[in-house]
Tab-separated table of N, CA and C and ligand atoms in Angstrom:
chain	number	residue	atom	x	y	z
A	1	UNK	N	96.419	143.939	286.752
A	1	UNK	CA	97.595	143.684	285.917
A	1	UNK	C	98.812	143.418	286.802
A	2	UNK	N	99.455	142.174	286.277
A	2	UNK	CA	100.624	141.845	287.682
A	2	UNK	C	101.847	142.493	287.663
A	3	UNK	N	102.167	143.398	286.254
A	3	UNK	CA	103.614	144.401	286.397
A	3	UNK	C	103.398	145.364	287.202
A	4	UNK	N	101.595	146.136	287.181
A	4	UNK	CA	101.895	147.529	286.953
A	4	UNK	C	101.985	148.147	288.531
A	5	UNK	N	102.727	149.020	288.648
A	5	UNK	CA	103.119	149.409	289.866
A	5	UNK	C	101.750	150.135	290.784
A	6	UNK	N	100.732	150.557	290.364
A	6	UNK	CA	99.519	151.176	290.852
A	6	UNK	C	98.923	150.125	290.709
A	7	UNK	N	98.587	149.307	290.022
A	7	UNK	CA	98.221	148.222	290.676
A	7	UNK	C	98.266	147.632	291.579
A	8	UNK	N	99.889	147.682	291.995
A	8	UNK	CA	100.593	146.508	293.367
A	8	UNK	C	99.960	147.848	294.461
A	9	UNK	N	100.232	148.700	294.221
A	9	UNK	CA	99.758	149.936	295.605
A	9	UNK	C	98.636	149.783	295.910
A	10	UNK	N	97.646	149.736	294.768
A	10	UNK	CA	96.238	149.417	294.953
A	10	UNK	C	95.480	148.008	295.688
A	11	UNK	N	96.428	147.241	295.669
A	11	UNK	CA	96.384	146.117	296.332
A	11	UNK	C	96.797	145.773	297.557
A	12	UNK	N	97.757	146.644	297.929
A	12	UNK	CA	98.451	146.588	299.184
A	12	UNK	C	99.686	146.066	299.143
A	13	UNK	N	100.089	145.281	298.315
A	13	UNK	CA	101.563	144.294	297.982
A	13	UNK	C	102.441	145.756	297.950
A	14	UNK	N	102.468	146.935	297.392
A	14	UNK	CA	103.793	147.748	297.471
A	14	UNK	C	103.421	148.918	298.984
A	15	UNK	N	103.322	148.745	299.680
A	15	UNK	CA	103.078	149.547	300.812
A	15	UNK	C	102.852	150.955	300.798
A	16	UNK	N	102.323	151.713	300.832
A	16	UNK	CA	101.964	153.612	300.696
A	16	UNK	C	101.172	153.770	302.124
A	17	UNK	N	101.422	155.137	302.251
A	17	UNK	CA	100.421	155.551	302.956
A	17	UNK	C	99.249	155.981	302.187
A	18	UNK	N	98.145	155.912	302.602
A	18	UNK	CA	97.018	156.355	301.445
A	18	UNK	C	96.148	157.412	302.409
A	19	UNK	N	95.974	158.032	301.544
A	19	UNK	CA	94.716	159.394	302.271
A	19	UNK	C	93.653	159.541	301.876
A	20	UNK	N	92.986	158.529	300.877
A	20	UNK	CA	91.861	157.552	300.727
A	20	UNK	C	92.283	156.392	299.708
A	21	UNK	N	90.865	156.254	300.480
A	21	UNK	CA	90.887	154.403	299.669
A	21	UNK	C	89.160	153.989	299.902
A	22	UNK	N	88.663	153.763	298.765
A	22	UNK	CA	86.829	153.293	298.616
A	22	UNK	C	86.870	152.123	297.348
A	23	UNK	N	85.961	151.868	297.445
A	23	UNK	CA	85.989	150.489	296.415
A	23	UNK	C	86.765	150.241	294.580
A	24	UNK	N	86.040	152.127	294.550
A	24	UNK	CA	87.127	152.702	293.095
A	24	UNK	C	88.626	153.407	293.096
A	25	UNK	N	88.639	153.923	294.020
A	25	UNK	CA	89.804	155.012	293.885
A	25	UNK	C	90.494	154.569	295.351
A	26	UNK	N	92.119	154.716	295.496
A	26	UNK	CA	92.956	154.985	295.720
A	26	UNK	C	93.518	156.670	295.908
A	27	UNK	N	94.177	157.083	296.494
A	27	UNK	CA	94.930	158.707	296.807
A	27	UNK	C	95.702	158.091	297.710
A	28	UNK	N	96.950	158.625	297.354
A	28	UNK	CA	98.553	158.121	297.914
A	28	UNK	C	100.062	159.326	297.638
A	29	UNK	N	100.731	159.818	298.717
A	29	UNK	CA	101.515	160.827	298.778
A	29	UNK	C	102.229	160.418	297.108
A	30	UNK	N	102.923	161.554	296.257
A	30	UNK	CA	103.753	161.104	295.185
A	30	UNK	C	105.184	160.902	295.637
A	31	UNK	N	105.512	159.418	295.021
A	31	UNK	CA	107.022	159.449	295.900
A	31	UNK	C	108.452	160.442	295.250
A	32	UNK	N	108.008	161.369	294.636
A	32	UNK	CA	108.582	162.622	294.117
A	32	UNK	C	107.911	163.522	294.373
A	33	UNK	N	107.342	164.387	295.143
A	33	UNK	CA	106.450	165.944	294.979
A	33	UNK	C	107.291	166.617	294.406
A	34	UNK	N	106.363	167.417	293.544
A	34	UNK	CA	106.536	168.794	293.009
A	34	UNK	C	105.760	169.635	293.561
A	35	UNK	N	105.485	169.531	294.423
A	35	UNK	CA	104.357	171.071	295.480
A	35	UNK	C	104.441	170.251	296.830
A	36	UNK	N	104.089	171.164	297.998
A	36	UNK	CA	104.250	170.590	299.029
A	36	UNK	C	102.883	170.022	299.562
A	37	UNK	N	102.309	169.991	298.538
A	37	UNK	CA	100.923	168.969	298.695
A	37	UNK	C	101.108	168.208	297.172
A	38	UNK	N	101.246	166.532	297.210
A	38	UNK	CA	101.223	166.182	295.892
A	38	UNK	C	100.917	165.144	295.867
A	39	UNK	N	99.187	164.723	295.353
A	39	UNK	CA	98.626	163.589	296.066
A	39	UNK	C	98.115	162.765	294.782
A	40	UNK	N	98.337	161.145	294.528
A	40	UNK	CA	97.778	160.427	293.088
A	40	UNK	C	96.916	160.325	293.646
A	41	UNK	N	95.576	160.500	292.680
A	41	UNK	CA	94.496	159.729	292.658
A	41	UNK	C	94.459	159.140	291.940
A	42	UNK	N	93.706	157.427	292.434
A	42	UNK	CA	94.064	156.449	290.953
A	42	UNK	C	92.844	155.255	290.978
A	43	UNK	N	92.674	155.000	289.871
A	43	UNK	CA	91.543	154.263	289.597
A	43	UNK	C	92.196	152.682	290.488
A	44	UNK	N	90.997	151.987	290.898
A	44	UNK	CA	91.613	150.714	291.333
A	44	UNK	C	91.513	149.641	290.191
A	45	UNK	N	90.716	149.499	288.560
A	45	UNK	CA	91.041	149.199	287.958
A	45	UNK	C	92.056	149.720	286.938
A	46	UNK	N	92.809	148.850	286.500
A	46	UNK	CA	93.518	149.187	285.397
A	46	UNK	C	93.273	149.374	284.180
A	47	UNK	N	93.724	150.920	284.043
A	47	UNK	CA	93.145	151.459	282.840
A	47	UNK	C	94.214	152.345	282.271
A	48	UNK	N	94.918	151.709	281.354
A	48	UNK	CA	96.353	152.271	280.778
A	48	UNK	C	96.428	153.992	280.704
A	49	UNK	N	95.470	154.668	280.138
A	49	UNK	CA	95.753	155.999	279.756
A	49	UNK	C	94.437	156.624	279.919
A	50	UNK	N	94.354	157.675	279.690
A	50	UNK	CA	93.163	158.466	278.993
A	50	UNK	C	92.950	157.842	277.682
A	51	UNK	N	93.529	157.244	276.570
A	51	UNK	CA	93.545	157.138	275.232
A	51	UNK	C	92.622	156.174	274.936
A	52	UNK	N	92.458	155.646	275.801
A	52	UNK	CA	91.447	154.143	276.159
A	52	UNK	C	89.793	154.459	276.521
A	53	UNK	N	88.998	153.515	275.533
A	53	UNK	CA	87.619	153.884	276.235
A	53	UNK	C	87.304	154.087	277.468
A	54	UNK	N	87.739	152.842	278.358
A	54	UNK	CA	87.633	152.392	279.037
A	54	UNK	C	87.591	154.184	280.650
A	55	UNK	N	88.523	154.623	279.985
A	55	UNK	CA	88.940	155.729	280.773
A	55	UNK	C	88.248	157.089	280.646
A	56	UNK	N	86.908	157.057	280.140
A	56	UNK	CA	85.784	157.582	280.115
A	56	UNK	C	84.533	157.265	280.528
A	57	UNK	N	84.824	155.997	281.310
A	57	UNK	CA	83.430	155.499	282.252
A	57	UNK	C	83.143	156.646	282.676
A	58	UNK	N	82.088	156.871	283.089
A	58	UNK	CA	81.997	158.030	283.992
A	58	UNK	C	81.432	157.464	285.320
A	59	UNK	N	81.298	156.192	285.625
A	59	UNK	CA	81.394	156.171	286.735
A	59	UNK	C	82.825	155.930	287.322
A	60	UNK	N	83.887	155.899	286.769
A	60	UNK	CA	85.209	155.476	287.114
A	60	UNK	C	85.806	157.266	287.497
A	61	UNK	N	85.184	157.959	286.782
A	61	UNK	CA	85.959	159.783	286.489
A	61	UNK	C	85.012	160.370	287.658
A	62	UNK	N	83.624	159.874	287.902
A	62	UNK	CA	82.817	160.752	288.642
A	62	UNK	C	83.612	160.300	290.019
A	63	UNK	N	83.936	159.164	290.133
A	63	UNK	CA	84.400	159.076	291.637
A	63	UNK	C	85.551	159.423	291.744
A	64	UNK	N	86.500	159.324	290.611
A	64	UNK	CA	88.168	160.391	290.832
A	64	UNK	C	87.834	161.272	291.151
A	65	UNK	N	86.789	162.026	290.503
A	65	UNK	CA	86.726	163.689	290.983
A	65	UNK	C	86.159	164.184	292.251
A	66	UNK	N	85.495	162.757	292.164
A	66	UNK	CA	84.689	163.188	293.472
A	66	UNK	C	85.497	163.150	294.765
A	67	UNK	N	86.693	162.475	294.442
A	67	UNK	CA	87.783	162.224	295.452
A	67	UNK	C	88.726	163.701	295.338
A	68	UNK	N	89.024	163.690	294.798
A	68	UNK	CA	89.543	165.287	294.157
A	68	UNK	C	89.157	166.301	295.448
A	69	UNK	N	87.767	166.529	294.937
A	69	UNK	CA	86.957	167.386	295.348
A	69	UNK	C	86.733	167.357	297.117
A	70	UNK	N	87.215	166.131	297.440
A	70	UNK	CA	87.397	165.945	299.307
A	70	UNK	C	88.532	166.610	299.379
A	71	UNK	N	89.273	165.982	298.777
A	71	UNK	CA	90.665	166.009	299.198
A	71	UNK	C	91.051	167.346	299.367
A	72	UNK	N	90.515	167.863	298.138
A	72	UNK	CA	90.986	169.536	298.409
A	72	UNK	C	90.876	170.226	299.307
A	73	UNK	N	89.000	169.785	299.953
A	73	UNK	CA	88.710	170.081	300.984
A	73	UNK	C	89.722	169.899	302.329
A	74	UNK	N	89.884	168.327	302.401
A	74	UNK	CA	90.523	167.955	303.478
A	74	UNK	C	91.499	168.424	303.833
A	75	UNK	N	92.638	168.495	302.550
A	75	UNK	CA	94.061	168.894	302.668
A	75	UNK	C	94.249	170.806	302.199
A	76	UNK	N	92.902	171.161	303.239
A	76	UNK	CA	93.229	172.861	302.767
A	76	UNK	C	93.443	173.611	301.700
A	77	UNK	N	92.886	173.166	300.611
A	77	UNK	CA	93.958	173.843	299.357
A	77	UNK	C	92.825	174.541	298.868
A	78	UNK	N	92.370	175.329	299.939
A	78	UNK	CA	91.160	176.473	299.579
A	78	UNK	C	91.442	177.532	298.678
A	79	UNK	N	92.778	177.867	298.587
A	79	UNK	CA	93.272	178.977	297.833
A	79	UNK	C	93.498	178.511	296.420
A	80	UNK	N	93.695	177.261	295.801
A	80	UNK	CA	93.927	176.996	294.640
A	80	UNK	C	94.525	175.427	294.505
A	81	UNK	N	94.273	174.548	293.688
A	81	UNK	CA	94.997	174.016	293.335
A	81	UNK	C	95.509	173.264	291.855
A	82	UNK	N	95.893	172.622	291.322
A	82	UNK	CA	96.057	172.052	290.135
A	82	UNK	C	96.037	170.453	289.662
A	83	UNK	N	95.073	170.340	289.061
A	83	UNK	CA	94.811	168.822	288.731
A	83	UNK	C	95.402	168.303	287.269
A	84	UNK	N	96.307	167.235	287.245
A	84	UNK	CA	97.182	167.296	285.529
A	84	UNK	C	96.864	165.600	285.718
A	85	UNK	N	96.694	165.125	284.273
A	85	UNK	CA	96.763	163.613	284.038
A	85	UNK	C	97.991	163.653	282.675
A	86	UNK	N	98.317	163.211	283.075
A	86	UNK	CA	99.598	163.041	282.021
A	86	UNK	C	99.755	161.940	281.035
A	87	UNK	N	99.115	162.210	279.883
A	87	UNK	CA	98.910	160.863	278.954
A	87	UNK	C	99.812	161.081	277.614
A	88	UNK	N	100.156	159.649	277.537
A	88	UNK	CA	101.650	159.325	276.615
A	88	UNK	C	102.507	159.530	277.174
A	89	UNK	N	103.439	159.363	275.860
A	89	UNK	CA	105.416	159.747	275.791
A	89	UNK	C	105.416	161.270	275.889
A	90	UNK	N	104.607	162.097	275.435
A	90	UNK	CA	104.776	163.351	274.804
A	90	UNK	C	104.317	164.228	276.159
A	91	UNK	N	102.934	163.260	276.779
A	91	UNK	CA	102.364	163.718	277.837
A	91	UNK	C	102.917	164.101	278.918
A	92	UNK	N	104.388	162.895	278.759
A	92	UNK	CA	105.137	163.074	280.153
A	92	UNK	C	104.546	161.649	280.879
A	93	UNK	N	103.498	160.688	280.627
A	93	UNK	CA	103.261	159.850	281.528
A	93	UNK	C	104.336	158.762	281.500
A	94	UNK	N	104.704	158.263	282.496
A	94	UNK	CA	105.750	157.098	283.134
A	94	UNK	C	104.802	156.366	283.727
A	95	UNK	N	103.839	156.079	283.993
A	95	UNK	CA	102.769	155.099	284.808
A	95	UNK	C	101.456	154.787	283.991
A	96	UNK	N	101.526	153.388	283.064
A	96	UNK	CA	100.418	153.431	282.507
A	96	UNK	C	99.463	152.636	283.021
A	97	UNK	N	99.024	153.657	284.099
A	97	UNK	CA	97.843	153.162	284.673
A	97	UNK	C	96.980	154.406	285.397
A	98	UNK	N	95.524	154.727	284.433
A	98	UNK	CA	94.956	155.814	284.946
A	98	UNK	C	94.895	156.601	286.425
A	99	UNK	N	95.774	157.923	286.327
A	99	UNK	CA	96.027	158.585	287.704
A	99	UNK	C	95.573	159.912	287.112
A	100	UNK	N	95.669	160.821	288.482
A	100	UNK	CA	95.355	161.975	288.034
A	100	UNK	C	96.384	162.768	289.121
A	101	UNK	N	97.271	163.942	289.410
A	101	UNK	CA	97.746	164.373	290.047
A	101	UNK	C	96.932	165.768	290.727
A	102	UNK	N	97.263	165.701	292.138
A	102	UNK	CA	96.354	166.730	292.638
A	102	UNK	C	97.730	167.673	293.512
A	103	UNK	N	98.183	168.813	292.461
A	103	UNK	CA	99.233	169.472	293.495
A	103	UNK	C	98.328	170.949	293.946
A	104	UNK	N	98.974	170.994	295.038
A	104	UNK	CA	98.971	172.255	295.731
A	104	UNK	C	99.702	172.726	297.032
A	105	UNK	N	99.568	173.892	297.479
A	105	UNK	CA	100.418	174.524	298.513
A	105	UNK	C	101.668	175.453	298.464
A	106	UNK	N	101.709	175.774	296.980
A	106	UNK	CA	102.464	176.630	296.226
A	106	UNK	C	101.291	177.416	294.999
A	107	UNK	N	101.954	178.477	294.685
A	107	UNK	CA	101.519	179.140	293.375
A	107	UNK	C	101.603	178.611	291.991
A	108	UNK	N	101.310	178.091	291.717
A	108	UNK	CA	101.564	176.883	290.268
A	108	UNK	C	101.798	178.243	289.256
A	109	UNK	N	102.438	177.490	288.303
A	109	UNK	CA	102.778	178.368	287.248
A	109	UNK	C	102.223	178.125	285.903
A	110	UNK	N	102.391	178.898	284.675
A	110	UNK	CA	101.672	178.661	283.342
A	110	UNK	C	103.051	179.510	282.528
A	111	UNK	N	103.123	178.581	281.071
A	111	UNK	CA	102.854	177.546	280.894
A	111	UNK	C	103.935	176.142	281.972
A	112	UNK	N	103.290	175.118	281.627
A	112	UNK	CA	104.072	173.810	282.656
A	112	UNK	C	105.175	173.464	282.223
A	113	UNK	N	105.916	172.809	282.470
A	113	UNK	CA	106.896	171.951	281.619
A	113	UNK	C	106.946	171.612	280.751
B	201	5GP	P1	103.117	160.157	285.571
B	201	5GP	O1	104.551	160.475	285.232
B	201	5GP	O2	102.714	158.823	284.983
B	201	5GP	O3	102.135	161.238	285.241
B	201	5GP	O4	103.044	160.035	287.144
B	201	5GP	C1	103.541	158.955	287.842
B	201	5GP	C2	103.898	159.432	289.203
B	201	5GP	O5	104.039	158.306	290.038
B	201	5GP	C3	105.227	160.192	289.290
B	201	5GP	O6	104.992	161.510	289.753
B	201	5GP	C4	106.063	159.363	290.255
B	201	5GP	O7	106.822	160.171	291.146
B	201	5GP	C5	105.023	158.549	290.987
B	201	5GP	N1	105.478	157.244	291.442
B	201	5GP	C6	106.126	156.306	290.695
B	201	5GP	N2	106.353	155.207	291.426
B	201	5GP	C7	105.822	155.445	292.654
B	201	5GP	C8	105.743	154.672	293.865
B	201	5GP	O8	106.206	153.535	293.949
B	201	5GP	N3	105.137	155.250	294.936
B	201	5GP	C9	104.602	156.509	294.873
B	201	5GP	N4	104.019	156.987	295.973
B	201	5GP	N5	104.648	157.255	293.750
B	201	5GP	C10	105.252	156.735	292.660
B	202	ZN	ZN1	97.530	149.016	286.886
């Protein structure tokens, strides 16, 4: 999709550092953290929301998670961390294009925002 901003990242046209990248998924620092670990994981197709079939492939979710599941490894977050997808207006999402947020390196709290 030629607006959407995870798209252009996913492509290389908006520049990130990335802390992976495989044929499906993308992981890229958030250019706002809220924890001092705060990493997108994001589908490399475009897939507006959770609300969408499309965003139940499970081969599209098995490899987010499966990226997840390094990352945590990689980036230490042995003690805990918190995974949020933020879908809609209500959800809080500003990026409609399937991500998933991976914070940690703080004590997360309940309930969220
Ligand atoms: P959402 O609000 O849709 O759940 O999450 C979108 C996230 O993307 C936000 O946390 C926001 O800080 C992040 N973001 C928006 N634009 C950019 C960008 O150009 N680069 C990076 N690294 N993060 C972005
Ligand atoms: Zn997109």
């Amino acid at each position: 999709m030629t607006d959407c901003i995870f798209c252009k990242i996913a492509q290389g046209i908006i520049p990130v550092t990335f802390v992976h990248q495989d044929e499906k998924v993308v992981a890229f620092k958030d250019l706002n953290p809220q924890a001092p670990i705060h990493v997108l994981v994001v589908s490399r197709v475009h897939i507006p929301a959770l609300t969408v079939p499309e965003a139940s492939d499970p081969k599209v979710l098995g490899a987010i998670f499966n990226v997840i599941r390094q990352l945590a490894v990689s980036l230490r977050l042995e003690h805990g961390f918190r995974v949020v997808a933020n879908c809609g207006p209500e959800g809080g999402q500003s990026v409609p294009h399937l991500h998933f947020h991976l914070l940690g390196g703080r004590q997360m709290n309940w309930p969220p925002g």
